[in-house]
Short mmCIF file of C-alpha atoms in Angstrom, two decimals:
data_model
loop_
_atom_site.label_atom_id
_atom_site.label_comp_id
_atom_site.label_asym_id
_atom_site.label_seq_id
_atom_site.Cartn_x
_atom_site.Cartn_y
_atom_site.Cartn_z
CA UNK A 22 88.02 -63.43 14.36
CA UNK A 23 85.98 -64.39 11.26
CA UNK A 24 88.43 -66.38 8.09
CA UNK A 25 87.20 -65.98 4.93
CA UNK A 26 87.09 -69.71 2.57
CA UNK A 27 89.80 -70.99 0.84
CA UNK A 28 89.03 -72.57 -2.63
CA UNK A 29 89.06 -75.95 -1.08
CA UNK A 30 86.58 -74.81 1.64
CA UNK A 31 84.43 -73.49 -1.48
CA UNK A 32 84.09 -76.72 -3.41
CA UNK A 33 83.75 -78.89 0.20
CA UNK A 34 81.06 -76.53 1.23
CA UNK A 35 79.28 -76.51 -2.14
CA UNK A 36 79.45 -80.27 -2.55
CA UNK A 37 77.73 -80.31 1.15
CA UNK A 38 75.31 -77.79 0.78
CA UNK A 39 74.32 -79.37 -2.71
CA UNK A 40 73.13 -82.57 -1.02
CA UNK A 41 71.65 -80.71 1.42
CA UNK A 42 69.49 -78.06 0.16
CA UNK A 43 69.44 -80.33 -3.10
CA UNK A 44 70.23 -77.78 -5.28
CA UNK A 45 73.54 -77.45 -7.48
CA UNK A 46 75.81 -74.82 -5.68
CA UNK A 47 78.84 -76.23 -7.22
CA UNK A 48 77.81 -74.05 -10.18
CA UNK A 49 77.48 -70.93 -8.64
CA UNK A 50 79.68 -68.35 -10.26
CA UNK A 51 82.73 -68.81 -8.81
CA UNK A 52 83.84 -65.41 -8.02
CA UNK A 53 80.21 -65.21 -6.41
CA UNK A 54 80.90 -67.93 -4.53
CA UNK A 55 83.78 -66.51 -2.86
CA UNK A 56 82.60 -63.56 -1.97
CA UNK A 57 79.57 -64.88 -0.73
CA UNK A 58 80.59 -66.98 0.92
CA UNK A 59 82.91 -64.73 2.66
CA UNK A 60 80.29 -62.24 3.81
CA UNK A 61 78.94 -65.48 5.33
CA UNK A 62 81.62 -66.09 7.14
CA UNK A 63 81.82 -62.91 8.59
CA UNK A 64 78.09 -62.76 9.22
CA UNK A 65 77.95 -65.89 11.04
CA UNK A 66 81.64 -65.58 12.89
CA UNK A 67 82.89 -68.82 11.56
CA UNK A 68 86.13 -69.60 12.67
CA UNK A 69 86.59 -73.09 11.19
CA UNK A 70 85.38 -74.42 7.72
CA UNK A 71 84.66 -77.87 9.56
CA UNK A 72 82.66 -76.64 12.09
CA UNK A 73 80.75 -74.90 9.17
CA UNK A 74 80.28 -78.15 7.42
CA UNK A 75 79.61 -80.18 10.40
CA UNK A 76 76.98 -77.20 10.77
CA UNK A 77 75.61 -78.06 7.08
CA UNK A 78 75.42 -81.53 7.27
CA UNK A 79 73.19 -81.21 10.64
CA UNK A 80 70.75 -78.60 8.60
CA UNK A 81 72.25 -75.91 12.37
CA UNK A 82 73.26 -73.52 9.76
CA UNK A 83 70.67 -74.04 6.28
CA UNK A 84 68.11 -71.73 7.59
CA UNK A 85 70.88 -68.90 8.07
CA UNK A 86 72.56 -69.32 4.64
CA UNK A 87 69.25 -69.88 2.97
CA UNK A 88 68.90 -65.75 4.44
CA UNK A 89 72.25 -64.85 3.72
CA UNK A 90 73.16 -66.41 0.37
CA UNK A 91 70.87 -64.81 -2.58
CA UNK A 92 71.58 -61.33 -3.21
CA UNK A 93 68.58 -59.33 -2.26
CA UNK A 94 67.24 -56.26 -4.64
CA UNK A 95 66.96 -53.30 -2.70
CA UNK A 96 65.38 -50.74 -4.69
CA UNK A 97 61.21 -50.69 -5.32
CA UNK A 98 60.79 -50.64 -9.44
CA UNK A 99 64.10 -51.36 -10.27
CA UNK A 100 64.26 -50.25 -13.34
CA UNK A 101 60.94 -48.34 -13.53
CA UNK A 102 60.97 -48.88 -17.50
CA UNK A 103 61.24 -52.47 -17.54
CA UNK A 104 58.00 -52.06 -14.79
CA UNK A 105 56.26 -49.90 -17.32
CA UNK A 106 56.89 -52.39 -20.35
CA UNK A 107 55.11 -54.72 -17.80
CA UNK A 108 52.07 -52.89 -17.14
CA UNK A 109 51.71 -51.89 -20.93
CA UNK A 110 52.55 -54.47 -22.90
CA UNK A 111 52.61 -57.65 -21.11
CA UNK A 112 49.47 -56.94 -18.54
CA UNK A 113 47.29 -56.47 -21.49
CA UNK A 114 48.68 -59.13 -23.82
CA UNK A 115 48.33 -62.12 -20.66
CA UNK A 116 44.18 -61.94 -21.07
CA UNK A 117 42.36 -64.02 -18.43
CA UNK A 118 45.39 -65.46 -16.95
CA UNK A 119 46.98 -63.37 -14.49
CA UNK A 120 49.52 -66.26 -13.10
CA UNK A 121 52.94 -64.74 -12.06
CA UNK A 122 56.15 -66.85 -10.67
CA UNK A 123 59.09 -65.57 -8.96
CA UNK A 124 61.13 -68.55 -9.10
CA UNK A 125 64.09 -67.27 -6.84
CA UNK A 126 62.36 -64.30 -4.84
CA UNK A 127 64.78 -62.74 -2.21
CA UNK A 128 63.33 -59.62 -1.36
CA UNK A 129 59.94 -57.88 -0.93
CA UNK A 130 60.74 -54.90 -3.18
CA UNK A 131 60.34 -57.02 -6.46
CA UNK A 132 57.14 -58.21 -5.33
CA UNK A 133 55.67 -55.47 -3.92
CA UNK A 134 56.42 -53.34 -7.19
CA UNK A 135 54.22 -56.43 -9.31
CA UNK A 136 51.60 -56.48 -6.29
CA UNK A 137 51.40 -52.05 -6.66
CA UNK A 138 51.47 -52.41 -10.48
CA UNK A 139 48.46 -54.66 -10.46
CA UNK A 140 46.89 -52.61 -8.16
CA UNK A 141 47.08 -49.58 -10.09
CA UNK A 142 45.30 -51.40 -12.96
CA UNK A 143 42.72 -52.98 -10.40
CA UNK A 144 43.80 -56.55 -11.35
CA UNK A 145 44.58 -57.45 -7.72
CA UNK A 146 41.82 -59.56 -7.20
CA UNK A 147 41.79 -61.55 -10.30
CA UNK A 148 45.88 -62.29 -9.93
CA UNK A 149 47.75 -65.17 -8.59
CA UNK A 150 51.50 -64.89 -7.59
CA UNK A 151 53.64 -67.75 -6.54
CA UNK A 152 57.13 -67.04 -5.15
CA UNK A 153 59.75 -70.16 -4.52
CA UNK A 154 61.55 -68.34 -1.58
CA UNK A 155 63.95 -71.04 0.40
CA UNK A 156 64.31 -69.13 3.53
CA UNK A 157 61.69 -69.14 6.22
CA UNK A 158 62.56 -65.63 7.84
CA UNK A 159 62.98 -64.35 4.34
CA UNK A 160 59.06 -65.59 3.67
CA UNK A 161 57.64 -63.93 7.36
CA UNK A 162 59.57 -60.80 6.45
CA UNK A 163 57.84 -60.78 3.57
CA UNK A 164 54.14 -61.66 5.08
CA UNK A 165 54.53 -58.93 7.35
CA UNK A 166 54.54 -56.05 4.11
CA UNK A 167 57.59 -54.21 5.55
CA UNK A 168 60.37 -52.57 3.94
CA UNK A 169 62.69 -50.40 5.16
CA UNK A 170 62.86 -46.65 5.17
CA UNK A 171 66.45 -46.62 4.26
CA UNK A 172 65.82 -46.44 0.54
CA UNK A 173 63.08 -44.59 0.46
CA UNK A 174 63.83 -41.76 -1.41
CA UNK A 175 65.21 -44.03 -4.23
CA UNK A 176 61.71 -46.10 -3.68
CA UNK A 177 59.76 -42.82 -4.20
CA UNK A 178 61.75 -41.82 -7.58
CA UNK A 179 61.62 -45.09 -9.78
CA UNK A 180 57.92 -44.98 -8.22
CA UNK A 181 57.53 -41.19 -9.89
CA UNK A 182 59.53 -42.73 -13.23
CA UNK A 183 56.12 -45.31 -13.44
CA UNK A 184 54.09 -42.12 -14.14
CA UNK A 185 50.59 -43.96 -12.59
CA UNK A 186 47.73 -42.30 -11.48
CA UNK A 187 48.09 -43.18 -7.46
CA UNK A 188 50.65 -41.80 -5.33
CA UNK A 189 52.86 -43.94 -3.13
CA UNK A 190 51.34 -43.24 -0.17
CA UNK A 191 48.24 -44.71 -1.45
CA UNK A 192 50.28 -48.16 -1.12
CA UNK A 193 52.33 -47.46 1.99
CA UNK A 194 51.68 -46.42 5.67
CA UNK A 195 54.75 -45.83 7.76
CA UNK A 196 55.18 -47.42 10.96
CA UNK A 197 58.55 -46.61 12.91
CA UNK A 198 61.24 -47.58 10.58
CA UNK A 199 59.08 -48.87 7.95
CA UNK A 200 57.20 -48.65 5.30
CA UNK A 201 54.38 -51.47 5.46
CA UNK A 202 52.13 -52.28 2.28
CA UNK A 203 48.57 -52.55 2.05
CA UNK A 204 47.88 -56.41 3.31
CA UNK A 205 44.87 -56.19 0.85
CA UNK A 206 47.39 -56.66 -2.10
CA UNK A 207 49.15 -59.54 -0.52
CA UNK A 208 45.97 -61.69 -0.61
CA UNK A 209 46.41 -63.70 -3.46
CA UNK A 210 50.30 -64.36 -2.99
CA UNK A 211 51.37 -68.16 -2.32
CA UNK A 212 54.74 -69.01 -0.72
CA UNK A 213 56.76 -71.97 -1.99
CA UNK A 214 59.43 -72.80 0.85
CA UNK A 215 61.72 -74.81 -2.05
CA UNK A 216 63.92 -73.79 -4.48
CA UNK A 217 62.24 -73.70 -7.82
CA UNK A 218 63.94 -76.75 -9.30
CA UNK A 219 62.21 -78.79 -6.36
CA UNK A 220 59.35 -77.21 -6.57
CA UNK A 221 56.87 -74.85 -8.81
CA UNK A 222 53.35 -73.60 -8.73
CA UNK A 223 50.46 -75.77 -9.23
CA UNK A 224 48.60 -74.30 -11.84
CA UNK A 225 49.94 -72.82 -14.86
CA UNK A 226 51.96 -69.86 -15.47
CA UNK A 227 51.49 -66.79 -17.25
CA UNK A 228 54.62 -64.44 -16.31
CA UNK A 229 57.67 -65.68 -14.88
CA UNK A 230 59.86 -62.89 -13.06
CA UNK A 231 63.56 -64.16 -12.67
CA UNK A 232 65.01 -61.06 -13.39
CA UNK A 233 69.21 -60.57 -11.71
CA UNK A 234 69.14 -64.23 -11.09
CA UNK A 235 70.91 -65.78 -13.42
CA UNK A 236 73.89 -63.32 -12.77
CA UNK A 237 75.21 -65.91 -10.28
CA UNK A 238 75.11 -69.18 -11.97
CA UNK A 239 78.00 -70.02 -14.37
CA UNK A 240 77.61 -70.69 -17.75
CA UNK A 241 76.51 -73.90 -17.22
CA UNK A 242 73.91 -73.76 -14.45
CA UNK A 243 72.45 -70.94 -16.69
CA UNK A 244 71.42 -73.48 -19.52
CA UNK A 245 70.38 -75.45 -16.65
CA UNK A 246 68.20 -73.39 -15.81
CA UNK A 247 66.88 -71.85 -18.62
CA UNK A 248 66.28 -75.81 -20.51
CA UNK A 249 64.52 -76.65 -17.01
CA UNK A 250 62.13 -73.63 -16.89
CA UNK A 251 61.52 -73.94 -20.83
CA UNK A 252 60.02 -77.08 -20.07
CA UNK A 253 57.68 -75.81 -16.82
CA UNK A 254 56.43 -73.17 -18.64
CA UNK A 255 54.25 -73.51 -21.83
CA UNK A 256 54.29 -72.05 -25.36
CA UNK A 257 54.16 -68.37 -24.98
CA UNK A 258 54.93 -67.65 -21.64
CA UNK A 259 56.82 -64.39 -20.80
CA UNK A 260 60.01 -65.17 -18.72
CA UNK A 261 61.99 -61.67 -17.83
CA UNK A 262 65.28 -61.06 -16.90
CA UNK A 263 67.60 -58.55 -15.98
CA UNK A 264 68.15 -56.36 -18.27
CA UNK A 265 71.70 -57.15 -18.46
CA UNK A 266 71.09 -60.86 -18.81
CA UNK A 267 70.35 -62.98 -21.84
CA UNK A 268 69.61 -66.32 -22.81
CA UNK A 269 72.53 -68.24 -23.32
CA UNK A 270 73.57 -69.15 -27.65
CA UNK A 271 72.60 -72.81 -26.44
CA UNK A 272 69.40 -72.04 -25.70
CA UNK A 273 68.52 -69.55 -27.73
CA UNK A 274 66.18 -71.42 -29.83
CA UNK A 275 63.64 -72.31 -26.96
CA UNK A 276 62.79 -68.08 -26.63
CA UNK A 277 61.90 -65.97 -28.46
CA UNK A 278 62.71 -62.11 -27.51
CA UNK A 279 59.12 -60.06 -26.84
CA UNK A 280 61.23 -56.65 -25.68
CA UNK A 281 64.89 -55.96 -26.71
CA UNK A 282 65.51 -53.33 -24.19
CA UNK A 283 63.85 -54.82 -21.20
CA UNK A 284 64.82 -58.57 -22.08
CA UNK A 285 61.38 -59.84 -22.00
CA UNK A 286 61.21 -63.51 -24.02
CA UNK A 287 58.54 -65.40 -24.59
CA UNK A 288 58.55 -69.44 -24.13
CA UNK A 289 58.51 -71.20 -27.86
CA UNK B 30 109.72 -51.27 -14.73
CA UNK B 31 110.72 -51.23 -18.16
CA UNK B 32 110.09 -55.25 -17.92
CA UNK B 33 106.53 -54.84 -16.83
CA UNK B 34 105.64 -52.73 -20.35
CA UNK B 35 107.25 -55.69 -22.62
CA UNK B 36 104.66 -58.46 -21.13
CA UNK B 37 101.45 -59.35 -22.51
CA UNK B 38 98.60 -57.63 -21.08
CA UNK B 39 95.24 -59.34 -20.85
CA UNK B 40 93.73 -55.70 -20.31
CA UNK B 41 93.98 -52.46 -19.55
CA UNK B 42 91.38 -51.68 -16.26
CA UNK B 43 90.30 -47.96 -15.61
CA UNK B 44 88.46 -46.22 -12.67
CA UNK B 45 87.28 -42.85 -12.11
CA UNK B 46 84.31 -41.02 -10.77
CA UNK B 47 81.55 -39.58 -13.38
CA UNK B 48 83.82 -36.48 -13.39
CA UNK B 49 86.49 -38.80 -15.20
CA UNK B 50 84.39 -38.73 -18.32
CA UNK B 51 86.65 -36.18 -19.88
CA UNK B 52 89.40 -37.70 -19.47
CA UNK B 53 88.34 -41.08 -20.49
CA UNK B 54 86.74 -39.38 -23.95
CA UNK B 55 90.37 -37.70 -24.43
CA UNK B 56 92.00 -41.28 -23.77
CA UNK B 57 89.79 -43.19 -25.94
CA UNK B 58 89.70 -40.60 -29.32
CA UNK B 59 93.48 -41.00 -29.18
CA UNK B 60 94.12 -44.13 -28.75
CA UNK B 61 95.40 -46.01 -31.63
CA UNK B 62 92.91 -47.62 -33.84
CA UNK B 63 94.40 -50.54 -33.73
CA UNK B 64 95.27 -50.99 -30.54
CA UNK B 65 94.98 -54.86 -29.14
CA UNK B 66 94.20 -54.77 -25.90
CA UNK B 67 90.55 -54.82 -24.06
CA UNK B 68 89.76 -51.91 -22.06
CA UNK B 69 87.63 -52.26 -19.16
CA UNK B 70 86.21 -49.05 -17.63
CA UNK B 71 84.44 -48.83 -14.33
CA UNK B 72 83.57 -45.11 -14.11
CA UNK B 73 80.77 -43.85 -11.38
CA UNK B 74 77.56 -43.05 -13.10
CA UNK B 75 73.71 -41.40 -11.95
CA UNK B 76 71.93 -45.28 -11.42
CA UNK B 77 68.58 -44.81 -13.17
CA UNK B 78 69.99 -42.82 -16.67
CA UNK B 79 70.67 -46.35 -18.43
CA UNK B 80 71.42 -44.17 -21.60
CA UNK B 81 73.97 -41.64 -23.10
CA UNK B 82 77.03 -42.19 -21.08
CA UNK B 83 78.03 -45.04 -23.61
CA UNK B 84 76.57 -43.30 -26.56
CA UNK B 85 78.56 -40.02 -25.69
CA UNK B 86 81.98 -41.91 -25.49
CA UNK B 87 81.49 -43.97 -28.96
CA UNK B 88 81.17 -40.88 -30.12
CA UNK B 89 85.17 -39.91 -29.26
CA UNK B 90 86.61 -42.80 -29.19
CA UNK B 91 88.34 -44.42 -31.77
CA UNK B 92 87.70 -48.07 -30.38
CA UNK B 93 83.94 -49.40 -30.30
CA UNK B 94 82.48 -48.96 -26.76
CA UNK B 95 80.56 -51.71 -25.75
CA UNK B 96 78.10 -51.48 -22.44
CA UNK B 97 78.26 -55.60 -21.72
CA UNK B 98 75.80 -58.15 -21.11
CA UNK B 99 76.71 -60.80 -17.83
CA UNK B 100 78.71 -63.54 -19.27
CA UNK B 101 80.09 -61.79 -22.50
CA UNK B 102 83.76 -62.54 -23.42
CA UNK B 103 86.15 -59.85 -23.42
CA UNK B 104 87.92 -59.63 -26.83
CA UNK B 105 91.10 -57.15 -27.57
CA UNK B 106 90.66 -53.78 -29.24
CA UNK B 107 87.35 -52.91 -27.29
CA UNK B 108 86.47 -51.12 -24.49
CA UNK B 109 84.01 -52.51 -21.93
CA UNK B 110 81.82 -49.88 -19.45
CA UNK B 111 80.24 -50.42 -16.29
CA UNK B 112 76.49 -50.63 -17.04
CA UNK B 113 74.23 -48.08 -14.36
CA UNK B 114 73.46 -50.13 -11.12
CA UNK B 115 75.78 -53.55 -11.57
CA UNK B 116 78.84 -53.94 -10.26
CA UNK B 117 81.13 -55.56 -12.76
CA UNK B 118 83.47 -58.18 -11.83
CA UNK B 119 86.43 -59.94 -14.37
CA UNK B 120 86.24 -63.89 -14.29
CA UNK B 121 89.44 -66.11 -14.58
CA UNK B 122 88.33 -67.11 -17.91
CA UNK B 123 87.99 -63.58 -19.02
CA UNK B 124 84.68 -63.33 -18.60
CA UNK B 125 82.88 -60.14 -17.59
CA UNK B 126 80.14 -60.99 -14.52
CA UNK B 127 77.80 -58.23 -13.47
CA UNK B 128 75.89 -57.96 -9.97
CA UNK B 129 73.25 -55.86 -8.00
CA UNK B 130 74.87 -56.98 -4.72
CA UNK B 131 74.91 -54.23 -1.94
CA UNK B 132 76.09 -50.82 -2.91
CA UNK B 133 79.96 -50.20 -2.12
CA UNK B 134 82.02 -47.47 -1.39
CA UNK B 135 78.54 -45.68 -1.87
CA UNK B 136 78.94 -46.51 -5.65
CA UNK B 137 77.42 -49.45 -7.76
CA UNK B 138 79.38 -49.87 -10.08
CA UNK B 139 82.07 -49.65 -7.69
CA UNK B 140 85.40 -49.25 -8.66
CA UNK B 141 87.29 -51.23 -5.97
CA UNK B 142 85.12 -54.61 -7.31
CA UNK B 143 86.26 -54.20 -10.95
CA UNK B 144 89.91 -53.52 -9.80
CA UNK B 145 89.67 -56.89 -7.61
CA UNK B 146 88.67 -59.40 -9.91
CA UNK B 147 90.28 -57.80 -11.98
CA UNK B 148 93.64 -57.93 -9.92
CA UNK B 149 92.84 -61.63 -8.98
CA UNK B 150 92.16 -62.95 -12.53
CA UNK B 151 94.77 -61.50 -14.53
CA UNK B 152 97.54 -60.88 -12.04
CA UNK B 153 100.61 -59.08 -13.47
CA UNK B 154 98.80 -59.28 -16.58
CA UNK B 155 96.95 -56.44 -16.42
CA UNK B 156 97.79 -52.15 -16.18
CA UNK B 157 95.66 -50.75 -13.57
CA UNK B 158 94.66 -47.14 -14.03
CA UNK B 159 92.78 -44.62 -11.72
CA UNK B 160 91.80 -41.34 -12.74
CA UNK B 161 90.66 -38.04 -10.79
CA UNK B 162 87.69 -38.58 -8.30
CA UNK B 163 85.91 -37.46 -5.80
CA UNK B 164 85.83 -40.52 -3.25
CA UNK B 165 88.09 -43.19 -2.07
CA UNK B 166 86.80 -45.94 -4.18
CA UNK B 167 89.03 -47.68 -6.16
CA UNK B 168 92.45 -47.23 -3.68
CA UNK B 169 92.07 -50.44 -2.36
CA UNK B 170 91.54 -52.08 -5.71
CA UNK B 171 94.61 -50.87 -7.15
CA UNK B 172 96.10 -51.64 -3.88
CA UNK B 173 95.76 -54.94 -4.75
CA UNK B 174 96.31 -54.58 -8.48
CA UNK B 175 100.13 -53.47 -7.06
CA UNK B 176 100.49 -56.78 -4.62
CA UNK B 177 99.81 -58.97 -7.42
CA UNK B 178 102.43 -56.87 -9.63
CA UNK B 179 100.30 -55.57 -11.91
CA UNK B 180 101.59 -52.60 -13.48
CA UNK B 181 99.90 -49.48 -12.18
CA UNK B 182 99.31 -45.79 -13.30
CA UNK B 183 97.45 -42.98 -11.21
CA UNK B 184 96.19 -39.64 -12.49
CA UNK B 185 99.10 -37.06 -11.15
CA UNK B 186 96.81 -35.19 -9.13
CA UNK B 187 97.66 -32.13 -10.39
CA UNK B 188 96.03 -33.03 -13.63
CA UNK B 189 92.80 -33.46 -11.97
CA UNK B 190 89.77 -31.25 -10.80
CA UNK B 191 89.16 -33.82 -7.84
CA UNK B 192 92.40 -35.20 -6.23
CA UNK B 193 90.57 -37.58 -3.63
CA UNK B 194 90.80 -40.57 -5.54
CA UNK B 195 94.54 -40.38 -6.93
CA UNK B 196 95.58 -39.03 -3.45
CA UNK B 197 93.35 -42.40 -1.43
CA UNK B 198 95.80 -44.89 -4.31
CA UNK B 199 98.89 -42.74 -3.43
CA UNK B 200 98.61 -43.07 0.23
CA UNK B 201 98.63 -46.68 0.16
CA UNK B 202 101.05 -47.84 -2.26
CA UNK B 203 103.87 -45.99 -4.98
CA UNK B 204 102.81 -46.37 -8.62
CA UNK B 205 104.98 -47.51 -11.51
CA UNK B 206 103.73 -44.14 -13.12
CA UNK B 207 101.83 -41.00 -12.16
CA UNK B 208 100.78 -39.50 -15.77
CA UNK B 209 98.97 -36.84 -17.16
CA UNK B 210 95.68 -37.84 -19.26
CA UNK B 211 97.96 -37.07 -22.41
CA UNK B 212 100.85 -39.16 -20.46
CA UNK B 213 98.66 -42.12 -19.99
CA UNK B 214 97.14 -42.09 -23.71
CA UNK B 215 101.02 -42.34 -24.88
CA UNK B 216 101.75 -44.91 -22.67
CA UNK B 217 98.61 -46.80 -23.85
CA UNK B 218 99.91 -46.10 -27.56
CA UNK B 219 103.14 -47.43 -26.53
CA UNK B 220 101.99 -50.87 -25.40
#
């Protein structure tokens, strides 16, 4: 039977998986953390914490908590207003540059709604997208176009909230359990096996998507981040969270808010 | 249980299913203006209608209703709602944390999350409340609300047009009260 971590096992594993995967899981939301953590536990049947560390240190287990960790979105056009903000106001303010970065992508239902958006306003060719995506399965899910059926119906409404011109189907052909995306609109997408603080796109940026990310740092891993990408993007970049996010007080002077409701900034 | 009502709260935590919104309108317009206490709601709600739900209880209530950002402080003598499609979670530090991890109990926001952290950060510290329902989340949560002795109040059923959720609380442990909507505003008042 599966144990879930103690707070001891939480800060042991975090310190290991920090030098690692050289990233800073000791500030992961705590709470986060523990649950987390737990559903790893259960995933992966661990019966013993030191097993799981040994299992760390040896890079056995990485690849499967790289999968499991990040919390992946599950819903095409999440928020279907925050997707039409992007296609009206940001598309046509970004001129020649058409560079997006996901800099934490989990899932393919962000990026297929950015890939169906551009699309729709035949800017597929001229785009560039660049998603930081640690797992390996996670990034051959992804090059194979499929999600699942399960949400479809949910898929299919924030798709009819958009209001466009095509129909779903136009993006979509079904195939068993799946739904599986035009490959023509994956053809300029780049995948960056590192997390973003190790590594970002190699060219510069025009959108940054990190929307629901930042819900799992703590406080202070949020500045972190948000100093850290200040300083990869340039002056006037659009970064856009969640739209229950904001950029912390202490960093508040780096952005400078483009949409209230959607929390769209723009890089100062 | 007289004890329990003398000790600082750090907040009052409420659950119920979108049908609760009556109830949770009649609690808030009269409650005492100057009551001290945060109130944290977690009530089921449709996932893509981001507005009115908020804007419909400010309108009752005599405490300002605040739909929060991840990371914002809770502070006495507001009330905090469950924004469409997070789950919201209390931190130790009295922090509210939001999430789009999985859907739970068919519900996000789910009831049973807020009532957890909740349960686990302020301990006896805290009143529990669930209110009529149609499903079974949020029985655990106060479930563990109780074990931690925090002092808990469910709808009496008969008070409610859906009985499923005070009934799944009632099976699994005994309340310190089972009150009326009008039952649990006094007892608010009384804090």
């Amino acid at each position: 039977m599966a144990i879930g971590p103690t707070i001891n096992d939480i800060k042991e594993i975090t310190a290991a998986l920090s030098l690692k995967l050289k990233l800073d899981y000791t500030n992961y939301a705590f709470s986060f953390l523990r649950r987390r953590l737990a559903l790893i536990y259960c995933t992966l049947k661990i019966k013993k914490t030191e097993t799981f560390l040994e299992d760390i240190q040896t890079g056995k287990v990485t690849q499967d908590f790289c999968y499991f960790f990040p919390v992946a979105e599950d819903e095409l056009f999440r928020d279907p207003s925050f997707w039409r903000s992007l296609r009206t106001k940001i598309l046509p303010a970004l001129g020649d540059n058409l560079s997006f970065w996901f800099p934490e992508l989990v899932s393919a239902e962000e990026l297929y709604s950015l890939l169906i958006i551009l699309e729709e306003e035949k800017l597929t060719h001229k785009a560039k997208i660049f998603c930081n995506i640690q797992s390996c399965q996670r990034i051959e899910e992804l090059k194979q176009g499929k999600i699942s059926l399960k949400n479809i119906e949910i898929h299919k409404s924030n798709f009819k909230r958009l209001e466009l011109h095509s129909k779903f189907e136009d993006f979509f052909t079904e195939d068993n359990a799946y739904a599986v995306i035009d490959e023509g609109l994956m053809q300029n997408v780049a995948f960056l096996n590192d997390n973003y603080f190790n590594c970002i796109p190699n060219q510069q940026i025009a959108c940054t998507l990190f929307r629901n990310r930042m819900l799992y740092y703590n406080g202070k891993m949020q500045c972190q981040s948000e100093k850290y990408l200040h300083q990869c993007l340039g002056k006037g970049v659009f970064m856009v969270l969640g739209i229950k996010e904001q950029i912390s007080k202490e960093n508040e002077l780096l952005f400078e808010l483009f949409d209230n409701s959607e929390q769209i900034y723009q890089v100062l | 249980m007289q004890q329990n009502t003398a000790v600082k709260y750090k907040a009052i935590v409420m659950g119920g299913s979108a049908g609760s919104f009556s109830v949770v309108s009649k609690i808030l317009s009269n409650i005492n203006p100057d009551f001290k206490y945060p109130i944290v709601i977690c009530m089921h709600r449709l996932k893509h209608i981001r507005s009115g739900l908020v804007e419909g209880l400010r309108l009752k209530s005599n405490l300002p209703v605040i739909e929060p950002f991840d990371k914002e402080n809770i502070e006495g003598g507001k009330v905090y709602l469950a924004p469409s499609n997070y789950h919201m979670f209390i931190e130790i530090d009295a922090t509210i944390s939001l999430s789009t991890e999985e859907v739970y109990n068919h519900s996000r926001p789910s009831i049973d999350h807020t009532f957890m952290s909740a349960a686990t950060s302020f301990r006896e510290k805290m009143v529990g409340i669930i209110l009529t329902g149609a499903n079974k989340d949020g029985a655990m949560g106060m479930r563990e609300v109780h074990v931690r002795n925090g002092y808990t109040i469910i709808q009496d059923p008969a008070t409610c047009d859906v009985q499923t959720m005070p009934n799944a609380s009632l099976q699994l442990f005994k309340p310190n009260k089972l009150l009326s909507p009008q039952g649990i505003t006094d007892f608010l008042n009384s804090l």
